[in-house]
CSV table of C-alpha atoms (C1' of nucleotides) in Angstrom, one decimal:
chain,number,residue,atom,x,y,z
T,1,MET,CA,232.1,175.4,58.0
T,2,SER,CA,229.5,173.9,60.3
T,3,SER,CA,231.9,172.8,63.0
T,4,MET,CA,229.4,171.5,65.5
T,5,ARG,CA,227.4,174.1,67.4
T,6,GLU,CA,225.7,175.3,64.3
T,7,LEU,CA,222.6,173.1,64.7
T,8,SER,CA,219.1,174.4,63.8
T,9,GLN,CA,216.5,174.2,66.5
T,10,GLN,CA,214.9,171.1,64.9
T,11,GLN,CA,218.3,169.4,64.5
T,12,ALA,CA,219.1,170.1,68.2
T,13,ALA,CA,215.7,168.6,69.1
T,14,VAL,CA,216.4,165.4,67.2
T,15,ARG,CA,219.8,165.2,68.8
T,16,GLU,CA,218.2,165.8,72.2
T,17,PHE,CA,215.7,163.0,71.6
T,18,ILE,CA,218.3,160.5,70.7
T,19,ALA,CA,220.4,161.6,73.7
T,20,SER,CA,217.5,161.1,76.0
T,21,GLN,CA,216.8,157.6,74.8
T,22,LEU,CA,220.5,156.7,75.1
T,23,ALA,CA,220.6,158.2,78.6
T,24,LEU,CA,217.6,156.0,79.5
T,25,GLY,CA,219.6,153.0,78.6
T,26,ARG,CA,217.5,152.2,75.6
T,27,PRO,CA,218.9,151.4,72.1
T,28,SER,CA,219.2,154.4,69.8
T,29,PRO,CA,215.9,155.1,68.1
T,30,SER,CA,215.4,154.0,64.4
T,31,HIS,CA,214.5,156.6,61.8
T,32,ARG,CA,210.9,155.6,62.0
T,33,GLU,CA,210.8,155.9,65.8
T,34,ILE,CA,212.3,159.4,65.5
T,35,ALA,CA,209.7,160.3,62.9
T,36,SER,CA,206.8,159.0,65.0
T,37,HIS,CA,208.1,160.8,68.1
T,38,PHE,CA,208.1,164.1,66.3
T,39,GLY,CA,204.9,163.3,64.4
T,40,PHE,CA,206.5,163.1,61.0
T,41,ALA,CA,204.6,161.2,58.4
T,42,SER,CA,207.8,160.1,56.7
T,43,SER,CA,210.9,158.4,58.1
T,44,TYR,CA,212.8,160.2,55.4
T,45,ALA,CA,212.6,163.4,57.4
T,46,ALA,CA,214.2,161.8,60.4
T,47,GLY,CA,216.8,160.1,58.2
T,48,CYS,CA,217.6,163.5,56.8
T,49,HIS,CA,218.1,165.1,60.2
T,50,VAL,CA,220.3,162.3,61.3
T,51,ARG,CA,222.4,162.6,58.1
T,52,THR,CA,222.8,166.3,58.8
T,53,LEU,CA,223.8,165.6,62.4
T,54,LEU,CA,226.2,163.0,61.2
T,55,ARG,CA,227.7,165.4,58.7
T,56,LYS,CA,228.0,168.2,61.3
T,57,GLY,CA,229.8,165.8,63.7
T,58,ALA,CA,227.2,165.8,66.4
T,59,LEU,CA,226.4,162.1,66.0
T,60,VAL,CA,228.4,159.1,65.1
T,61,ALA,CA,227.0,155.9,63.5
T,62,GLU,CA,228.1,152.8,61.7
T,63,PRO,CA,226.6,153.0,58.2
T,64,GLY,CA,223.9,150.5,57.5
T,65,LYS,CA,223.9,149.2,61.0
T,66,ALA,CA,220.5,149.4,62.9
T,67,ARG,CA,220.3,151.6,65.9
T,68,SER,CA,224.0,152.4,65.9
T,69,LEU,CA,223.7,156.2,66.6
T,70,ARG,CA,225.9,157.5,69.3
T,71,LEU,CA,226.6,161.0,70.6
T,72,ALA,CA,230.0,162.2,69.3
T,73,GLU,CA,230.9,163.8,72.6
T,74,MET,CA,230.5,160.5,74.5
T,75,LEU,CA,233.0,158.7,72.4
T,76,LYS,CA,235.7,161.4,72.7
T,77,THR,CA,235.5,161.4,76.5
T,78,PRO,CA,239.0,160.2,77.7
T,79,ARG,CA,237.1,157.7,79.7
T,80,ARG,CA,236.7,159.0,83.2
T,81,SER,CA,237.5,156.5,86.0
T,82,ALA,CA,234.8,154.1,86.9
T,83,VAL,CA,231.8,155.6,88.7
T,84,VAL,CA,230.5,153.7,91.7
T,85,ASP,CA,227.2,153.9,93.5
T,86,ILE,CA,227.4,154.1,97.2
T,87,PRO,CA,224.2,153.7,99.2
T,88,LEU,CA,223.2,156.7,101.3
T,89,PHE,CA,221.5,156.2,104.7
T,90,GLY,CA,219.8,158.7,106.9
T,91,SER,CA,220.9,156.7,109.8
T,92,ILE,CA,222.4,153.3,110.0
T,93,PRO,CA,220.2,150.6,111.4
T,94,ALA,CA,221.6,148.5,114.2
T,95,GLY,CA,221.5,145.3,112.3
T,96,PHE,CA,224.1,145.7,109.7
T,97,GLY,CA,225.2,143.9,106.6
T,98,GLN,CA,222.2,142.3,105.2
T,99,ASP,CA,219.6,144.1,103.1
T,100,ARG,CA,221.3,147.4,103.0
T,101,GLU,CA,220.3,148.0,99.4
T,102,GLN,CA,216.7,148.1,100.4
T,103,GLU,CA,216.8,150.6,103.2
T,104,ALA,CA,219.1,153.1,101.5
T,105,GLU,CA,217.4,156.4,101.1
T,106,GLY,CA,219.3,157.2,98.0
T,107,CYS,CA,222.7,156.8,96.5
T,108,VAL,CA,225.8,158.7,95.9
T,109,SER,CA,227.6,158.2,92.6
T,110,VAL,CA,231.2,159.3,92.3
T,111,ASP,CA,234.2,158.2,90.4
T,112,ILE,CA,236.7,156.3,92.4
T,113,HIS,CA,239.7,158.5,91.6
T,114,THR,CA,237.9,161.5,93.1
T,115,ILE,CA,237.1,159.8,96.4
T,116,GLY,CA,240.5,158.3,96.4
T,117,PHE,CA,239.8,154.7,97.1
T,118,GLN,CA,238.0,151.6,95.8
T,119,PRO,CA,234.7,151.1,97.5
T,120,THR,CA,233.6,147.7,98.5
T,121,ARG,CA,230.3,146.1,99.5
T,122,HIS,CA,230.9,147.5,102.9
T,123,THR,CA,231.1,151.1,101.8
T,124,PHE,CA,228.2,153.4,102.6
T,125,ALA,CA,227.3,157.1,103.0
T,126,LEU,CA,225.7,159.0,105.8
T,127,ARG,CA,224.3,162.4,106.2
T,128,VAL,CA,225.9,164.2,109.1
T,129,VAL,CA,223.6,165.4,111.8
T,130,GLY,CA,224.9,167.8,114.5
T,131,ASP,CA,228.2,169.6,114.8
T,132,SER,CA,230.1,167.1,116.9
T,133,MET,CA,232.9,167.0,114.3
T,134,ILE,CA,233.2,170.7,113.6
T,135,GLY,CA,236.7,170.6,114.9
T,136,ARG,CA,237.7,168.3,112.0
T,137,HIS,CA,235.8,170.5,109.6
T,138,ILE,CA,232.9,168.2,109.1
T,139,CYS,CA,229.6,170.2,109.1
T,140,GLU,CA,226.0,169.4,109.6
T,141,GLY,CA,224.4,168.3,106.3
T,142,ASP,CA,227.7,167.0,104.8
T,143,ILE,CA,227.6,163.5,103.3
T,144,VAL,CA,230.4,161.3,104.7
T,145,ILE,CA,231.5,158.1,103.0
T,146,LEU,CA,232.5,155.4,105.3
T,147,GLU,CA,233.9,151.9,105.1
T,148,HIS,CA,232.6,149.3,107.4
T,149,GLY,CA,235.0,146.7,108.6
T,150,PRO,CA,238.6,147.8,108.9
T,151,GLU,CA,240.1,148.3,112.4
T,152,PRO,CA,240.3,152.1,113.0
T,153,ARG,CA,243.7,153.7,113.7
T,154,HIS,CA,244.6,156.5,116.0
T,155,GLY,CA,243.2,159.8,114.9
T,156,GLN,CA,240.8,158.4,112.3
T,157,ILE,CA,237.2,159.5,112.2
T,158,VAL,CA,234.7,156.8,112.7
T,159,ALA,CA,230.9,156.4,112.8
T,160,ALA,CA,229.7,154.9,116.1
T,161,LEU,CA,226.3,153.8,117.2
T,162,MET,CA,225.0,155.9,120.1
T,163,ASP,CA,221.5,155.7,121.4
T,164,ARG,CA,220.3,154.0,118.2
T,165,LYS,CA,221.8,156.6,115.9
T,166,SER,CA,225.3,156.8,114.4
T,167,THR,CA,227.5,159.7,115.4
T,168,LEU,CA,230.9,160.7,114.2
T,169,LYS,CA,233.8,160.5,116.6
T,170,THR,CA,237.5,160.6,116.5
T,171,PHE,CA,239.1,157.3,117.4
T,172,VAL,CA,242.0,157.8,119.8
T,173,LEU,CA,244.4,155.5,121.7
T,174,LYS,CA,245.2,156.6,125.3
T,175,ASN,CA,247.5,154.4,127.3
T,176,ASN,CA,246.9,151.8,124.6
T,177,LYS,CA,243.2,151.8,125.2
T,178,PRO,CA,240.8,152.9,122.5
T,179,PHE,CA,238.5,155.9,123.1
T,180,LEU,CA,236.1,157.9,121.0
T,181,LYS,CA,236.2,161.7,121.2
T,182,ALA,CA,233.8,164.3,119.9
T,183,GLU,CA,235.7,167.1,118.1
T,184,ASN,CA,233.7,169.9,119.6
T,185,PRO,CA,234.8,171.8,122.7
T,186,LYS,CA,231.2,171.9,123.8
T,187,TYR,CA,231.1,168.2,124.5
T,188,ALA,CA,234.6,166.9,124.2
T,189,ASP,CA,234.1,163.8,126.4
T,190,LEU,CA,236.1,160.6,126.0
T,191,ILE,CA,234.1,157.5,125.7
T,192,PRO,CA,235.7,154.0,126.0
T,193,ALA,CA,235.4,152.5,122.5
T,194,GLU,CA,234.2,149.1,123.9
T,195,GLU,CA,230.9,150.6,124.9
T,196,LEU,CA,230.0,151.6,121.4
T,197,MET,CA,229.7,149.7,118.1
T,198,ILE,CA,231.9,151.2,115.4
T,199,GLN,CA,230.0,151.3,112.1
T,200,GLY,CA,232.7,152.5,109.8
T,201,VAL,CA,235.8,154.5,109.2
T,202,PHE,CA,235.7,157.9,107.4
T,203,ARG,CA,236.9,157.8,103.9
T,204,ALA,CA,235.6,160.8,102.1
T,205,LEU,CA,233.2,163.8,102.3
T,206,ILE,CA,230.8,165.6,100.0
T,207,ARG,CA,229.3,169.0,100.8
T,208,LYS,CA,226.7,171.0,98.9
T,209,ALA,CA,226.8,174.8,99.2
T,210,ARG,CA,223.9,176.1,101.2
T,211,GLU,CA,222.0,179.1,100.1
G,1,MET,CA,213.8,126.7,88.4
G,2,SER,CA,216.7,128.4,86.6
G,3,SER,CA,216.5,131.7,88.5
G,4,MET,CA,219.5,133.5,87.1
G,5,ARG,CA,222.9,132.2,88.0
G,6,GLU,CA,222.3,128.8,86.4
G,7,LEU,CA,224.0,129.7,83.1
G,8,SER,CA,226.0,127.2,81.2
G,9,GLN,CA,229.5,128.1,80.3
G,10,GLN,CA,228.5,129.0,76.7
G,11,GLN,CA,225.6,131.0,77.8
G,12,ALA,CA,227.8,133.0,80.2
G,13,ALA,CA,230.2,133.6,77.4
G,14,VAL,CA,227.5,134.9,75.1
G,15,ARG,CA,226.3,137.1,77.9
G,16,GLU,CA,229.8,138.3,78.5
G,17,PHE,CA,230.3,139.2,74.9
G,18,ILE,CA,227.1,141.2,74.8
G,19,ALA,CA,228.1,143.0,78.0
G,20,SER,CA,231.5,143.8,76.7
G,21,GLN,CA,230.0,145.4,73.5
G,22,LEU,CA,227.6,147.4,75.6
G,23,ALA,CA,230.4,148.5,78.0
G,24,LEU,CA,232.4,149.8,74.9
G,25,GLY,CA,229.4,152.0,74.1
G,26,ARG,CA,228.5,150.0,71.0
G,27,PRO,CA,225.0,148.9,70.2
G,28,SER,CA,224.1,145.4,71.3
G,29,PRO,CA,225.3,142.8,68.8
G,30,SER,CA,222.8,141.3,66.4
G,31,HIS,CA,222.3,137.5,66.3
G,32,ARG,CA,224.5,137.2,63.3
G,33,GLU,CA,227.2,139.3,64.9
G,34,ILE,CA,227.2,137.0,67.9
G,35,ALA,CA,227.3,134.0,65.7
G,36,SER,CA,230.2,135.3,63.7
G,37,HIS,CA,232.1,136.3,66.9
G,38,PHE,CA,231.8,132.7,68.2
G,39,GLY,CA,232.4,131.2,64.8
G,40,PHE,CA,228.9,129.7,64.5
G,41,ALA,CA,227.7,129.0,61.0
G,42,SER,CA,224.1,129.8,61.9
G,43,SER,CA,222.6,132.8,63.5
G,44,TYR,CA,220.0,130.5,64.9
G,45,ALA,CA,222.5,129.3,67.5
G,46,ALA,CA,223.1,132.8,68.7
G,47,GLY,CA,219.3,133.5,68.7
G,48,CYS,CA,218.8,130.3,70.8
G,49,HIS,CA,221.3,131.4,73.4
G,50,VAL,CA,219.8,134.8,73.5
G,51,ARG,CA,216.4,133.4,74.0
G,52,THR,CA,217.7,131.2,76.8
G,53,LEU,CA,219.4,134.2,78.5
G,54,LEU,CA,216.1,136.1,78.1
G,55,ARG,CA,214.1,133.2,79.7
G,56,LYS,CA,216.6,132.9,82.5
G,57,GLY,CA,216.3,136.6,83.2
G,58,ALA,CA,219.9,137.5,82.5
G,59,LEU,CA,219.0,139.7,79.5
G,60,VAL,CA,216.2,142.0,78.7
G,61,ALA,CA,215.0,142.9,75.2
G,62,GLU,CA,212.1,144.4,73.3
G,63,PRO,CA,210.9,141.6,71.0
G,64,GLY,CA,211.3,142.3,67.3
G,65,LYS,CA,213.4,145.3,67.9
G,66,ALA,CA,216.9,145.3,66.5
G,67,ARG,CA,219.8,145.5,68.9
G,68,SER,CA,217.6,146.0,71.9
G,69,LEU,CA,219.5,143.6,74.2
G,70,ARG,CA,220.3,144.9,77.7
G,71,LEU,CA,221.8,143.4,80.8
G,72,ALA,CA,219.0,142.9,83.3
G,73,GLU,CA,221.1,144.0,86.2
G,74,MET,CA,221.6,147.4,84.6
G,75,LEU,CA,217.9,148.1,84.3
G,76,LYS,CA,217.1,147.1,87.8
G,77,THR,CA,219.4,149.8,89.2
G,78,PRO,CA,217.1,152.4,90.8
G,79,ARG,CA,218.6,154.7,88.2
G,80,ARG,CA,220.9,157.0,90.0
G,81,SER,CA,220.6,160.6,88.8
G,82,ALA,CA,222.7,161.6,85.9
G,83,VAL,CA,226.5,161.6,86.4
G,84,VAL,CA,228.3,164.6,85.1
G,85,ASP,CA,232.0,165.2,84.4
G,86,ILE,CA,233.4,168.4,85.8
G,87,PRO,CA,236.9,169.4,84.6
G,88,LEU,CA,239.5,169.7,87.4
G,89,PHE,CA,242.2,172.3,87.3
G,90,GLY,CA,245.3,172.7,89.4
G,91,SER,CA,245.0,176.4,89.0
G,92,ILE,CA,242.8,178.4,86.8
G,93,PRO,CA,244.6,180.2,83.9
G,94,ALA,CA,243.9,183.9,83.4
G,95,GLY,CA,242.3,183.5,80.1
G,96,PHE,CA,239.1,181.8,80.8
G,97,GLY,CA,236.2,180.2,78.8
G,98,GLN,CA,237.8,178.9,75.7
G,99,ASP,CA,239.6,175.6,75.5
G,100,ARG,CA,239.2,174.6,79.1
G,101,GLU,CA,238.7,170.9,78.2
G,102,GLN,CA,242.3,170.8,77.0
G,103,GLU,CA,244.0,172.2,80.1
G,104,ALA,CA,242.1,170.2,82.7
G,105,GLU,CA,244.3,168.0,84.7
G,106,GLY,CA,241.5,165.5,85.3
G,107,CYS,CA,237.9,165.3,85.9
G,108,VAL,CA,235.5,164.9,88.7
G,109,SER,CA,232.4,162.7,88.1
G,110,VAL,CA,229.5,163.0,90.4
G,111,ASP,CA,225.8,162.6,90.1
G,112,ILE,CA,223.9,165.9,90.1
G,113,HIS,CA,221.7,165.0,93.0
G,114,THR,CA,224.6,164.6,95.3
G,115,ILE,CA,226.2,167.9,94.5
G,116,GLY,CA,222.8,169.6,94.5
G,117,PHE,CA,222.8,171.5,91.3
G,118,GLN,CA,222.9,171.1,87.6
G,119,PRO,CA,226.4,171.9,86.3
G,120,THR,CA,226.8,173.9,83.1
G,121,ARG,CA,229.5,174.5,80.7
G,122,HIS,CA,230.9,177.0,83.2
G,123,THR,CA,231.3,174.6,86.1
G,124,PHE,CA,234.7,173.6,87.1
G,125,ALA,CA,236.6,172.1,90.0
G,126,LEU,CA,239.7,173.3,91.8
G,127,ARG,CA,242.1,171.7,94.3
G,128,VAL,CA,242.4,173.9,97.4
G,129,VAL,CA,245.8,175.1,98.2
G,130,GLY,CA,246.4,176.8,101.6
G,131,ASP,CA,244.2,177.2,104.6
G,132,SER,CA,242.7,180.6,103.9
G,133,MET,CA,239.2,179.2,104.1
G,134,ILE,CA,239.6,177.1,107.2
G,135,GLY,CA,237.1,179.2,109.0
G,136,ARG,CA,234.5,178.0,106.6
G,137,HIS,CA,235.7,174.4,107.0
G,138,ILE,CA,237.4,174.1,103.6
G,139,CYS,CA,240.8,172.5,104.0
G,140,GLU,CA,243.9,172.2,102.0
G,141,GLY,CA,243.6,169.4,99.5
G,142,ASP,CA,239.8,169.6,99.2
G,143,ILE,CA,238.3,169.7,95.8
G,144,VAL,CA,235.9,172.6,95.4
G,145,ILE,CA,233.3,172.8,92.6
G,146,LEU,CA,232.6,176.2,91.4
G,147,GLU,CA,230.4,177.9,88.9
G,148,HIS,CA,231.7,180.6,86.7
G,149,GLY,CA,229.4,183.5,85.8
G,150,PRO,CA,226.7,184.2,88.4
G,151,GLU,CA,227.0,187.4,90.4
G,152,PRO,CA,228.1,186.4,93.9
G,153,ARG,CA,225.9,187.2,96.9
G,154,HIS,CA,226.9,188.4,100.3
G,155,GLY,CA,228.5,185.6,102.3
G,156,GLN,CA,229.1,183.3,99.4
G,157,ILE,CA,232.5,181.7,98.8
G,158,VAL,CA,234.2,182.6,95.6
G,159,ALA,CA,237.4,181.8,93.8
G,160,ALA,CA,239.4,185.0,92.9
G,161,LEU,CA,242.5,185.4,90.8
G,162,MET,CA,245.4,186.7,93.0
G,163,ASP,CA,249.0,186.9,91.8
G,164,ARG,CA,248.2,184.6,88.9
G,165,LYS,CA,246.6,181.9,91.0
G,166,SER,CA,243.1,181.4,92.3
G,167,THR,CA,242.3,181.8,95.9
G,168,LEU,CA,239.2,181.2,97.8
G,169,LYS,CA,237.6,184.1,99.6
G,170,THR,CA,234.3,185.1,101.1
G,171,PHE,CA,232.4,187.7,99.2
G,172,VAL,CA,231.0,190.4,101.5
G,173,LEU,CA,229.2,193.6,101.1
G,174,LYS,CA,230.2,196.4,103.4
G,175,ASN,CA,228.5,199.8,103.0
G,176,ASN,CA,227.1,198.4,99.8
G,177,LYS,CA,230.6,197.9,98.4
G,178,PRO,CA,231.9,194.4,97.6
G,179,PHE,CA,234.9,193.0,99.4
G,180,LEU,CA,236.7,189.7,99.5
G,181,LYS,CA,237.7,188.3,102.9
G,182,ALA,CA,239.9,185.4,103.8
G,183,GLU,CA,238.4,183.2,106.5
G,184,ASN,CA,241.5,182.7,108.6
G,185,PRO,CA,242.4,184.9,111.5
G,186,LYS,CA,246.0,184.8,110.4
G,187,TYR,CA,245.3,187.0,107.5
G,188,ALA,CA,241.8,188.3,107.7
G,189,ASP,CA,242.3,191.2,105.4
G,190,LEU,CA,239.6,192.9,103.4
G,191,ILE,CA,240.3,193.4,99.7
G,192,PRO,CA,238.1,195.5,97.4
G,193,ALA,CA,236.5,193.1,95.0
G,194,GLU,CA,237.1,195.3,92.0
G,195,GLU,CA,240.9,194.7,92.2
G,196,LEU,CA,240.4,191.0,91.7
G,197,MET,CA,238.8,188.9,89.0
G,198,ILE,CA,236.2,186.5,90.4
G,199,GLN,CA,236.5,183.1,88.7
G,200,GLY,CA,233.5,181.4,90.2
G,201,VAL,CA,231.1,180.8,93.0
G,202,PHE,CA,231.4,177.9,95.4
G,203,ARG,CA,228.9,175.2,94.8
G,204,ALA,CA,230.2,172.0,96.4
G,205,LEU,CA,233.1,170.3,98.0
G,206,ILE,CA,234.7,166.8,97.9
G,207,ARG,CA,237.3,165.7,100.4
G,208,LYS,CA,239.4,162.5,100.6
G,209,ALA,CA,240.4,161.2,104.0
G,210,ARG,CA,244.2,161.6,104.5
G,211,GLU,CA,246.1,158.8,106.0
M,1,DC,C1',213.0,188.2,42.2
M,2,DT,C1',216.0,184.2,42.6
M,3,DT,C1',218.6,181.2,45.2
M,4,DT,C1',219.6,178.5,49.2
M,5,DT,C1',218.5,176.3,53.4
M,6,DT,C1',215.5,173.9,56.2
M,7,DA,C1',211.8,170.8,56.7
M,8,DC,C1',209.0,168.0,55.4
M,9,DT,C1',205.3,164.0,52.5
M,10,DG,C1',204.8,159.7,50.0
M,11,DC,C1',207.0,156.3,48.0
M,12,DT,C1',210.4,152.3,46.9
M,13,DC,C1',214.1,149.1,47.7
M,14,DA,C1',217.8,146.2,49.3
M,15,DA,C1',220.1,144.9,53.4
M,16,DA,C1',219.8,143.8,58.2
M,17,DT,C1',217.5,141.6,61.5
M,18,DG,C1',214.6,138.7,64.8
M,19,DA,C1',212.3,134.5,64.8
M,20,DG,C1',211.8,130.0,64.0
M,21,DC,C1',211.5,125.0,61.6
M,22,DA,C1',213.7,120.5,60.8
M,23,DG,C1',217.5,117.9,61.7
M,24,DT,C1',222.2,116.3,63.8
M,25,DA,C1',225.3,115.4,67.7
M,26,DT,C1',226.9,115.0,72.4
M,27,DG,C1',226.9,114.3,77.1
M,28,DA,C1',224.4,113.8,81.7
M,29,DG,C1',221.1,111.6,84.3
M,30,DA,C1',217.5,108.1,85.2
K,1,DT,C1',218.5,102.0,77.2
K,2,DC,C1',215.7,106.0,77.0
K,3,DT,C1',215.2,110.8,77.9
K,4,DC,C1',216.4,115.4,78.3
K,5,DA,C1',219.1,119.5,78.0
K,6,DT,C1',222.7,121.8,75.4
K,7,DA,C1',224.7,123.2,71.3
K,8,DC,C1',224.8,123.5,67.0
K,9,DT,C1',224.0,123.5,60.9
K,10,DG,C1',221.3,125.1,57.0
K,11,DC,C1',217.5,127.0,55.7
K,12,DT,C1',213.2,130.2,55.2
K,13,DC,C1',210.4,134.3,56.2
K,14,DA,C1',208.1,138.5,57.8
K,15,DT,C1',209.7,142.8,59.7
K,16,DT,C1',212.6,146.3,60.7
K,17,DT,C1',215.6,149.3,59.2
K,18,DG,C1',218.8,152.5,56.6
K,19,DA,C1',219.0,154.8,52.5
K,20,DG,C1',217.3,157.4,49.0
K,21,DC,C1',214.3,159.6,44.9
K,22,DA,C1',210.9,163.1,43.4
K,23,DG,C1',208.3,166.7,44.9
K,24,DT,C1',206.1,170.5,48.0
K,25,DA,C1',206.4,174.5,51.1
K,26,DA,C1',208.1,178.2,53.8
K,27,DA,C1',211.5,181.2,55.5
K,28,DA,C1',216.0,183.4,55.0
K,29,DA,C1',219.6,185.2,52.2
K,30,DG,C1',221.4,187.5,48.2
DNA sequence: CTTTTTACTGCTCAAATGAGCAGTATGAGA
DNA sequence: TCTCATACTGCTCATTTGAGCAGTAAAAAG
C-alpha cells in the first residue's frame, strides 16, 4: 500500500514546504522549523509528518543527520545534462565584452544537450525584432542564442550591428567577398560585411507559442 | 584585503569538498565531517577553515544553524526562474498517460520563464519529422514542446496521431466543425479532427543550428 | 458503537553540531 | 630575531536537532 501519491493534504503541505526551502537553496528545515512554520506547538508533530513522508517514499533522509531531508524525485532523476544560464539582451550595446552580466534583461536557462553546444563566456541571447529572417523560419519574438567570436561561414546566420541595433542576416560569400543578406523578399539587399560589425553567429532558437 | 580569490591551498580544498557535497545533492558537511574527510583529529581545524572562508566571502552560512553552508557564488545568481525537465519522445506511443517517464528518449530542461508557461505532468517534447508545418516556421529537427489535455482553439498547432506516428497540424474550425490542416502547400489537405487523436497543443519550440 | 487514521500538545533525552579556548608547530616576511 | 599567518591537536560547552513517549481530539471507516 501507500505507494507515493497517497499523501494527505497536511502531508503534502509539509512536503511542499520542504521542497520550497530546498528550491530556494536553503538547507532543509529542521523539525522545529517545520513546526514553527505551520504554527505547531510541538516539534513532534513535524517529526511525525516527516516520518510518514519518509515511509511513503516521498522524502529521503540520512537518519540522525541534521537537515538531511531530500525530495525522493530529485535523487532518482537520471541527471539531466548541465543547465547553463545565457544572458538575454533586448538589444546588444555597441561596446561588447565587458559588463555584460549587468546589462542583461534576463537570462535563458537550457541544458546544453538540448541546444546542442557548450556555451562560453561569449554566448548570449537576443529577442528577435522584425521579420528580416522569416525566410530562414526565424520569427519576430523568437529568442536566438548566438556565439560571439567565431568567424562566420557561408550560409550561417549572424547578428550584425546596424543603426545601433542588432539585426539578423545571412552571411554569404560572393566572389570570395563577404556579404550580409536579409532573408525576406521585401528587402533582400546585399550589404558588404565590412560595413557592419558582426556580433555573433546563430546557434539555437527558442520560441514561445503566441495566443 | 582578502577579497575572495586569496584562498590558501588548504582553504580552497575545503571549499572544494563542500562544493562537491552540495553538487551531489547532499546536505553541506558538518565541521566534524570535514575534519574526518581531511583526516583532521579535531573538528576545530575544520571550523577554523570554514570561518576563514566565511570571512573571505567564499561561503555563506546562517550562524548556529547546522549544515547551512552555501557557496557564495550560488546565492548571488539573480535566481533564474525554476528549470523544469520535460520528457522528450521520438514518437508518441498510442497508449498515453501512464509510464511516460520510462519511454522517454531524453529530456529537455528549460526555465519556465523562457518557454512562457508552467509545464504540468502532461507536458512533453517531440522531435519534428517532416516539413508539414514549414508554413508556420517549424522545421524538421526542431523540438516542439506540447501540452496534452487542453481543448485546442482555432489556429493552434497540435500534434495528432496518424498512422501510428504523431504529426503536427493546424487545428481549424470550418462551419463550426474541427479540421486539421498541414501547413505546407504540397499537401494542404483538410482532415476531419474526429478521425485523429490529438496528442497535445503546441506551446514552445527549440531549434539547434545545423552545420 | 468501536476501531483506525490523522493530527496534534507537552515533555524528555541522547546525539549531533557550531563555536571557541589554550597550546603546538611551521614557514614566510620584516 | 621577532612577528604574523596558516594549520593543526585536544578539549569543553551551550544549542540544535532527531527521535520518541504518553496523552488528547476529531474525523472517517467498519
